[in-house]
PDB file of C-alpha atoms in Angstrom:
ATOM      1  CA  MET A1460     344.170 -96.938 231.716  1.00 56.00           C
ATOM      2  CA  LYS A1461     347.842 -98.400 230.081  1.00 62.00           C
ATOM      3  CA  PHE A1462     346.452-101.952 232.105  1.00 60.00           C
ATOM      4  CA  LEU A1463     343.071-102.202 230.245  1.00 57.00           C
ATOM      5  CA  LYS A1464     344.937-102.053 227.688  1.00 62.00           C
ATOM      6  CA  SER A1465     348.087-104.550 228.645  1.00 64.00           C
ATOM      7  CA  PHE A1466     345.528-106.547 230.416  1.00 63.00           C
ATOM      8  CA  LYS A1467     345.099-110.350 227.641  1.00 67.00           C
ATOM      9  CA  TYR A1468     341.650-111.169 228.607  1.00 69.00           C
ATOM     10  CA  PRO A1469     339.456-107.826 228.377  1.00 67.00           C
ATOM     11  CA  LEU A1470     336.093-109.586 228.787  1.00 71.00           C
ATOM     12  CA  VAL A1471     336.600-111.034 231.916  1.00 72.00           C
ATOM     13  CA  LEU A1472     337.033-107.561 233.037  1.00 74.00           C
ATOM     14  CA  VAL A1473     333.163-107.122 232.511  1.00 78.00           C
ATOM     15  CA  PHE A1474     331.664-110.440 233.013  1.00 83.00           C
ATOM     16  CA  LEU A1475     333.554-111.365 236.798  1.00 83.00           C
ATOM     17  CA  PRO A1476     332.041-108.731 238.237  1.00 85.00           C
ATOM     18  CA  ALA A1477     329.206-109.120 236.840  1.00 87.00           C
ATOM     19  CA  SER A1478     329.032-113.000 237.555  1.00 89.00           C
ATOM     20  CA  VAL A1479     329.966-111.603 241.109  1.00 89.00           C
ATOM     21  CA  LEU A1480     326.696-109.166 241.954  1.00 89.00           C
ATOM     22  CA  ALA A1481     324.875-111.768 239.685  1.00 89.00           C
ATOM     23  CA  ILE A1482     325.021-114.136 242.378  1.00 91.00           C
ATOM     24  CA  THR A1483     325.201-112.327 245.330  1.00 92.00           C
ATOM     25  CA  VAL A1484     322.146-111.118 244.881  1.00 89.00           C
ATOM     26  CA  LYS A1485     321.183-114.840 244.338  1.00 87.00           C
ATOM     27  CA  LEU A1486     322.267-115.715 247.306  1.00 90.00           C
ATOM     28  CA  LEU A1487     321.233-112.536 248.823  1.00 89.00           C
ATOM     29  CA  GLY A1488     318.034-113.768 248.224  1.00 84.00           C
ATOM     30  CA  TRP A1489     317.108-110.122 247.469  1.00 88.00           C
ATOM     31  CA  LEU A1490     315.169-111.860 243.557  1.00 87.00           C
ATOM     32  CA  GLN A1491     312.579-114.054 245.358  1.00 87.00           C
ATOM     33  CA  PRO A1492     309.839-112.012 245.974  1.00 88.00           C
ATOM     34  CA  PHE A1493     310.166-110.938 242.202  1.00 90.00           C
ATOM     35  CA  GLU A1494     311.003-114.818 241.091  1.00 89.00           C
ATOM     36  CA  LEU A1495     307.029-115.702 243.496  1.00 90.00           C
ATOM     37  CA  MET A1496     305.842-112.830 242.212  1.00 90.00           C
ATOM     38  CA  ALA A1497     306.227-113.848 238.794  1.00 92.00           C
ATOM     39  CA  TYR A1498     305.299-117.750 239.273  1.00 90.00           C
ATOM     40  CA  ASP A1499     302.170-116.640 240.745  1.00 91.00           C
ATOM     41  CA  TRP A1500     301.249-114.419 237.775  1.00 94.00           C
ATOM     42  CA  PHE A1501     302.119-117.794 236.072  1.00 93.00           C
ATOM     43  CA  PHE A1502     299.320-119.992 237.481  1.00 90.00           C
ATOM     44  CA  ARG A1503     297.200-117.240 237.203  1.00 91.00           C
ATOM     45  CA  LEU A1504     297.232-117.144 233.705  1.00 94.00           C
ATOM     46  CA  ARG A1505     296.781-120.846 233.556  1.00 92.00           C
ATOM     47  CA  PRO A1506     292.880-122.365 232.124  1.00 92.00           C
ATOM     48  CA  LEU A1507     291.782-123.771 235.578  1.00 89.00           C
ATOM     49  CA  GLU A1508     291.385-127.926 235.091  1.00 87.00           C
ATOM     50  CA  PRO A1509     287.657-129.495 235.261  1.00 89.00           C
ATOM     51  CA  GLU A1510     286.465-130.838 239.335  1.00 84.00           C
ATOM     52  CA  ASP A1511     287.313-134.242 239.654  1.00 81.00           C
ATOM     53  CA  GLU A1512     283.563-134.699 241.615  1.00 79.00           C
ATOM     54  CA  ARG A1513     285.506-137.553 243.066  1.00 77.00           C
ATOM     55  CA  ILE A1514     286.718-135.316 245.241  1.00 77.00           C
ATOM     56  CA  VAL A1515     284.333-133.940 247.925  1.00 75.00           C
ATOM     57  CA  VAL A1516     286.012-131.561 250.389  1.00 74.00           C
ATOM     58  CA  VAL A1517     284.986-130.278 253.901  1.00 74.00           C
ATOM     59  CA  GLY A1518     285.840-127.301 255.266  1.00 75.00           C
ATOM     60  CA  LEU A1519     285.654-124.692 257.331  1.00 75.00           C
ATOM     61  CA  GLN A1520     286.168-121.151 256.729  1.00 75.00           C
ATOM     62  CA  GLU A1521     288.375-118.619 258.788  1.00 77.00           C
ATOM     63  CA  GLN A1522     284.547-117.268 260.664  1.00 82.00           C
ATOM     64  CA  GLU A1523     282.570-121.273 261.392  1.00 79.00           C
ATOM     65  CA  ILE A1524     286.732-122.196 263.167  1.00 76.00           C
ATOM     66  CA  LYS A1525     285.857-118.626 264.937  1.00 80.00           C
ATOM     67  CA  ARG A1526     282.296-119.565 265.762  1.00 80.00           C
ATOM     68  CA  PHE A1527     282.700-122.920 265.505  1.00 76.00           C
ATOM     69  CA  TYR A1528     286.179-124.070 267.309  1.00 77.00           C
ATOM     70  CA  PRO A1529     287.560-126.599 269.035  1.00 80.00           C
ATOM     71  CA  ILE A1530     285.261-128.907 267.488  1.00 81.00           C
ATOM     72  CA  SER A1531     284.214-131.281 270.733  1.00 83.00           C
ATOM     73  CA  ASP A1532     284.325-134.792 270.079  1.00 84.00           C
ATOM     74  CA  SER A1533     281.014-135.536 270.004  1.00 87.00           C
ATOM     75  CA  THR A1534     280.588-133.662 266.889  1.00 86.00           C
ATOM     76  CA  LEU A1535     283.228-134.957 264.749  1.00 85.00           C
ATOM     77  CA  ALA A1536     282.224-137.506 264.799  1.00 89.00           C
ATOM     78  CA  THR A1537     278.580-136.594 264.220  1.00 89.00           C
ATOM     79  CA  LEU A1538     280.382-135.257 261.615  1.00 87.00           C
ATOM     80  CA  LEU A1539     282.277-138.335 260.628  1.00 89.00           C
ATOM     81  CA  GLN A1540     279.372-140.469 260.534  1.00 91.00           C
ATOM     82  CA  LYS A1541     277.600-138.884 258.451  1.00 89.00           C
ATOM     83  CA  ILE A1542     280.858-138.469 255.900  1.00 88.00           C
ATOM     84  CA  LYS A1543     281.064-142.234 256.763  1.00 88.00           C
ATOM     85  CA  SER A1544     277.831-142.808 255.513  1.00 88.00           C
ATOM     86  CA  GLN A1545     278.667-142.263 252.241  1.00 85.00           C
ATOM     87  CA  LYS A1546     280.931-144.600 252.005  1.00 85.00           C
ATOM     88  CA  PRO A1547     283.281-142.736 250.687  1.00 86.00           C
ATOM     89  CA  ASN A1548     286.333-145.145 249.492  1.00 85.00           C
ATOM     90  CA  LEU A1549     289.387-142.926 251.887  1.00 86.00           C
ATOM     91  CA  ILE A1550     288.537-139.745 254.423  1.00 86.00           C
ATOM     92  CA  GLY A1551     291.144-137.842 255.244  1.00 85.00           C
ATOM     93  CA  LEU A1552     290.538-136.228 258.616  1.00 83.00           C
ATOM     94  CA  ASP A1553     293.917-133.093 258.522  1.00 82.00           C
ATOM     95  CA  LEU A1554     293.233-132.167 261.786  1.00 79.00           C
ATOM     96  CA  PHE A1555     295.688-132.106 265.052  1.00 78.00           C
ATOM     97  CA  ARG A1556     293.699-133.583 267.318  1.00 76.00           C
ATOM     98  CA  ASP A1557     295.748-136.065 270.334  1.00 75.00           C
ATOM     99  CA  ILE A1558     293.744-134.663 273.126  1.00 75.00           C
ATOM    100  CA  SER A1559     289.854-134.840 273.694  1.00 77.00           C
ATOM    101  CA  VAL A1560     288.008-131.760 273.775  1.00 79.00           C
ATOM    102  CA  GLY A1561     284.718-131.751 275.412  1.00 77.00           C
ATOM    103  CA  THR A1562     282.387-134.627 274.907  1.00 82.00           C
ATOM    104  CA  GLY A1563     282.361-137.792 272.835  1.00 80.00           C
ATOM    105  CA  LYS A1564     285.262-139.239 273.649  1.00 83.00           C
ATOM    106  CA  GLN A1565     284.184-143.510 273.535  1.00 88.00           C
ATOM    107  CA  GLU A1566     282.180-141.471 270.583  1.00 89.00           C
ATOM    108  CA  LEU A1567     284.962-140.468 269.018  1.00 86.00           C
ATOM    109  CA  GLU A1568     287.292-143.850 269.540  1.00 87.00           C
ATOM    110  CA  LYS A1569     284.702-145.814 267.980  1.00 90.00           C
ATOM    111  CA  VAL A1570     284.055-143.895 264.523  1.00 89.00           C
ATOM    112  CA  PHE A1571     288.030-143.738 264.454  1.00 87.00           C
ATOM    113  CA  ARG A1572     287.597-147.819 265.320  1.00 89.00           C
ATOM    114  CA  THR A1573     285.189-148.649 262.287  1.00 89.00           C
ATOM    115  CA  THR A1574     286.093-146.596 259.502  1.00 87.00           C
ATOM    116  CA  PRO A1575     289.284-148.777 258.119  1.00 88.00           C
ATOM    117  CA  ASN A1576     289.390-145.795 255.612  1.00 88.00           C
ATOM    118  CA  LEU A1577     289.701-143.012 258.167  1.00 87.00           C
ATOM    119  CA  TYR A1578     293.813-141.978 257.849  1.00 88.00           C
ATOM    120  CA  GLY A1579     294.032-138.909 260.913  1.00 85.00           C
ATOM    121  CA  GLY A1580     297.184-135.703 260.677  1.00 84.00           C
ATOM    122  CA  LYS A1581     300.249-134.900 262.836  1.00 84.00           C
ATOM    123  CA  LYS A1582     302.982-132.398 263.263  1.00 82.00           C
ATOM    124  CA  VAL A1583     306.251-134.308 263.090  1.00 82.00           C
ATOM    125  CA  ILE A1584     307.910-131.270 261.694  1.00 79.00           C
ATOM    126  CA  GLY A1585     309.253-128.141 264.630  1.00 75.00           C
ATOM    127  CA  PRO A1586     309.405-127.486 267.763  1.00 76.00           C
ATOM    128  CA  ASP A1587     306.014-127.828 268.324  1.00 79.00           C
ATOM    129  CA  LEU A1588     304.948-131.423 268.086  1.00 78.00           C
ATOM    130  CA  VAL A1589     301.202-132.327 267.608  1.00 79.00           C
ATOM    131  CA  SER A1590     300.212-136.848 267.513  1.00 79.00           C
ATOM    132  CA  ALA A1591     297.856-137.753 265.515  1.00 81.00           C
ATOM    133  CA  HIS A1592     294.905-139.533 268.651  1.00 83.00           C
ATOM    134  CA  PRO A1593     295.556-142.164 269.836  1.00 85.00           C
ATOM    135  CA  VAL A1594     293.241-144.739 268.320  1.00 87.00           C
ATOM    136  CA  LEU A1595     295.225-143.619 264.839  1.00 85.00           C
ATOM    137  CA  GLU A1596     298.334-144.290 266.095  1.00 85.00           C
ATOM    138  CA  GLU A1597     297.440-147.298 267.237  1.00 87.00           C
ATOM    139  CA  LEU A1598     296.055-148.522 264.294  1.00 88.00           C
ATOM    140  CA  GLY A1599     298.493-147.125 262.325  1.00 86.00           C
ATOM    141  CA  GLN A1600     296.921-144.407 260.783  1.00 85.00           C
ATOM    142  CA  VAL A1601     298.755-142.089 260.250  1.00 86.00           C
ATOM    143  CA  ALA A1602     300.327-139.550 258.175  1.00 86.00           C
ATOM    144  CA  THR A1603     301.869-136.232 258.757  1.00 84.00           C
ATOM    145  CA  GLY A1604     300.050-132.513 258.220  1.00 81.00           C
ATOM    146  CA  ASP A1605     302.664-129.858 258.121  1.00 81.00           C
ATOM    147  CA  GLN A1606     303.696-127.280 254.967  1.00 83.00           C
ATOM    148  CA  LEU A1607     305.595-125.676 254.145  1.00 81.00           C
ATOM    149  CA  HIS A1608     305.467-121.411 253.810  1.00 82.00           C
ATOM    150  CA  ASP A1609     307.412-119.526 252.059  1.00 83.00           C
ATOM    151  CA  ILE A1610     309.073-116.469 252.913  1.00 82.00           C
ATOM    152  CA  ASP A1611     306.200-114.462 252.321  1.00 84.00           C
ATOM    153  CA  GLY A1612     304.330-116.791 253.760  1.00 83.00           C
ATOM    154  CA  VAL A1613     301.678-118.036 251.567  1.00 85.00           C
ATOM    155  CA  ILE A1614     302.319-122.000 250.702  1.00 83.00           C
ATOM    156  CA  ARG A1615     303.392-123.160 246.861  1.00 82.00           C
ATOM    157  CA  ARG A1616     304.622-126.465 247.713  1.00 81.00           C
ATOM    158  CA  SER A1617     303.725-129.827 249.100  1.00 81.00           C
ATOM    159  CA  LEU A1618     305.352-132.400 251.272  1.00 79.00           C
ATOM    160  CA  LEU A1619     305.307-135.840 250.396  1.00 82.00           C
ATOM    161  CA  GLN A1620     306.983-137.028 253.110  1.00 82.00           C
ATOM    162  CA  ALA A1621     308.861-135.898 256.286  1.00 80.00           C
ATOM    163  CA  GLU A1622     311.003-137.002 259.190  1.00 76.00           C
ATOM    164  CA  ASN A1623     312.361-136.069 262.225  1.00 66.00           C
ATOM    165  CA  ASP A1624     314.450-137.228 265.309  1.00 64.00           C
ATOM    166  CA  TYR A1625     312.234-139.412 267.003  1.00 65.00           C
ATOM    167  CA  GLU A1626     310.983-141.195 264.327  1.00 63.00           C
ATOM    168  CA  ASN A1627     310.836-142.811 260.894  1.00 74.00           C
ATOM    169  CA  SER A1628     309.353-141.075 257.592  1.00 79.00           C
ATOM    170  CA  VAL A1629     305.422-140.499 258.212  1.00 81.00           C
ATOM    171  CA  TYR A1630     304.117-140.093 254.631  1.00 84.00           C
ATOM    172  CA  SER A1631     302.138-136.163 253.243  1.00 84.00           C
ATOM    173  CA  LEU A1632     298.305-137.253 253.903  1.00 83.00           C
ATOM    174  CA  GLY A1633     297.423-136.222 250.103  1.00 83.00           C
ATOM    175  CA  THR A1634     300.166-139.184 249.605  1.00 86.00           C
ATOM    176  CA  THR A1635     298.878-141.750 252.098  1.00 85.00           C
ATOM    177  CA  LEU A1636     295.292-140.886 250.166  1.00 84.00           C
ATOM    178  CA  ALA A1637     296.896-140.826 246.884  1.00 85.00           C
ATOM    179  CA  PHE A1638     298.911-144.734 247.985  1.00 85.00           C
TER     180      PHE A1638
END
């Protein structure tokens, strides 16, 4: 006790252990689940933004994926033709497709070659890389569709561009379409 009374800066004895404890807890990531819950909660509190009528998203729900996946080339070509007939400014195909599936390979390649406003996706990050369709690669109409998952498996962030050891930077599909 005499040591404490003779110590010149007694507040250091309080703040130093508290700081070390706070920094240790932060570095070990023990607070991150709580931070993510608070982040999600604040996002739910925000007012909804108005829908932009100029943007249409065509997607598959989980039960549709189980029923129709993998989508054949002819089905994909038909879908892209229907979308193309609506005269969109841009079409983003967020589908990793480097091999032909089913019938309709030539039909799909023809759609890709005759649609200059179509951009396809590829996976450039991680051990399981997937190229875009060879025709889209040849035309330079490719972007990355990679996503970042947080520790709880939720996607809260998006990449603007990505790069790996094998190629230069590739813009994400959203960034490519925005440019």
